[in-house]
Amino acid sequence: MTKHTYDYGLIGNCSFQAHVHKNTNIEWMCWPRFDSSFIFGAMMDDENGGEFSIKPEGEILETHQYYLENTNILVTEITSEQGRYRVTDFAPRFHQFDRYYKPIMLLRKVEPLENSPRVRVKCMPTGEYGKLKPSQYEASNHIEYLGLEKEVRLTTDFSLSYIVEERPIVLNEVKYMALTWGAPLEAPLASTCENFLDKTKRYWRGWVKNMSVSNFHQKEINRSALALKIHQYEDTGAIIAAGTTSLPEAPGSGRNWDYRYCWMRDSYYTLTAFNNIGHFEELERYFNYIVNISVKSKNRFQPLYSVTGEGELTEHILDLKGYKGNTPVRVGNQAYTHIQNDVYGQILASLMPLYVDRRFINLERSDSLNLVYDILQKIEDLMDEPDAGLWEFRTLSQYHCYTYLFHWAGAKAAKKIADKFDNEKIKTLADKVIKLSSEKIDACFDEFRGVYTQAIGSKNLDASNLQMIMMGYLQDNPEACKKHLEELEKELKSEEGLFYRYKHADDFGEPETTFLICAFWYVEALTCVGRIDEAIETFENLLKYSNHLGLLSEDVDAKTGSQWGNFPQAYSHVGLVNAAYRISKKLDMPNFL
């Protein structure tokens, strides 16, 4: 069987993302928001998905795609029979007027490298997930596409006639293209693109330079951190799980989900990763997102919301071919209706640094202590309620060990906040919740095997219970900790060092692929129990499951090493960053060794 990898690079500026294929086509780009309809979506349908490419007249003989180091600026070099050329793609992002300039604007710089290659430029946006074909007309230096929510304009110094007629153009000088949504680019094209490129390059390199990381696999941490940064929708602070929808967990599995939303759970892990590398602005923005949601969520929090905090994410199926013929193609996510009670503890654990970390000026947080108490109260109220769990079972409700672990962790976080502000009311309730949740966790213990199972009364094992080691629940009993890990390894670890979420059948049958973040959790667990050499070996083995740019998918086929699931997956890159951080703390080596 051949190995499948995603042939895309990702660019973005915290307003939008674009997936650029190795052949230069923008195969996935949703405007104006992460969860809007695509305007380019060939990833899901090559007929109805539109196209924005700079391909050679003949065959592509070779393609080389890479990032400018420590940036989210992507370069694709194409070799054809006529010559060689380079396409530099980026979404502008830099400081301007005491704020971030992050327009809905895609810039492309096209340069000849060898000889005078002939290229065919195509720009055919679409709307309403491929149903709407906008009309177009040419002005003096741009093409306007009309019929979408706002005007889309391509400003370029390429010949407009050649683009419209799809005729090959001799590339003998540098050319520029600016695709905009709404407000067009009215400034000089070439100098503005070069100026924006320079400023964007300096912004990203400055952002990376301000990271606090060890020298343990620094290159991979940098790439993961850069990918994670552009998964935050900065306008509201929401952090999405992935920028794509319906990339299958396994071919023909039907496990095709829309991940362009903000899961409370995923955000906890992502913010932990940002905290580990010394970036905190993302957490402060996320705090505002949570506060705004809490005002609307009188009864209970949903597991996920839109990037603007909308709660209704009705799932429906689109009439599209699907990625490599994999259907259904879904928009929306039914999980918003699920009961997933781990969310409350994750919110408290996510926000805790804003209250207790001395790097924040946090006196003004005292007025939001009611939010902390209300969430803690909700945990107590829901203590005896079964839920769908973090894997979002659609027809199975259980008393999940993982949910109770985050009840415990959330209460621990709340207690720290209470100590900081000398709030006896929160502290008393936190102590009660810690005791209740601990009792529930211990009810998941299988004494015969010495392992904590997926849920109370269940014999199934679950990789999420690796978290019991990482989060310190078993820290006072090292032998129990080691035994728990050994049992999880025995049942869920693949021969290749990957990890299945679970092995039992769910709503769609037995899982076919491994879940990459679980393997990184395993690395952390190995580190925690002192098996450092194994942790490093496993970590370095996992790096080979990235694509040509170091980007990670959600799932991996253990036998073929194929990438599947939505891509790139924030969860997986979070796993890499947090596992590397855990190992580097244990190594504690001077940087000259």
mmCIF file of N, CA and C in Angstrom, residues 22 192 228 297:
data_model
loop_
_atom_site.group_PDB
_atom_site.id
_atom_site.type_symbol
_atom_site.label_atom_id
_atom_site.label_comp_id
_atom_site.label_asym_id
_atom_site.label_seq_id
_atom_site.Cartn_x
_atom_site.Cartn_y
_atom_site.Cartn_z
ATOM 1 N N LYS A 22 1.306 21.677 -3.731
ATOM 2 C CA LYS A 22 2.660 21.724 -4.297
ATOM 3 C C LYS A 22 2.673 22.124 -5.772
ATOM 4 N N THR A 192 4.048 47.742 -2.735
ATOM 5 C CA THR A 192 3.244 47.370 -1.571
ATOM 6 C C THR A 192 3.436 45.898 -1.227
ATOM 7 N N LEU A 228 0.174 26.638 14.966
ATOM 8 C CA LEU A 228 -0.841 26.839 15.998
ATOM 9 C C LEU A 228 -1.294 28.294 16.057
ATOM 10 N N SER A 297 -24.405 31.583 27.739
ATOM 11 C CA SER A 297 -24.609 30.189 28.135
ATOM 12 C C SER A 297 -25.134 30.115 29.563
#
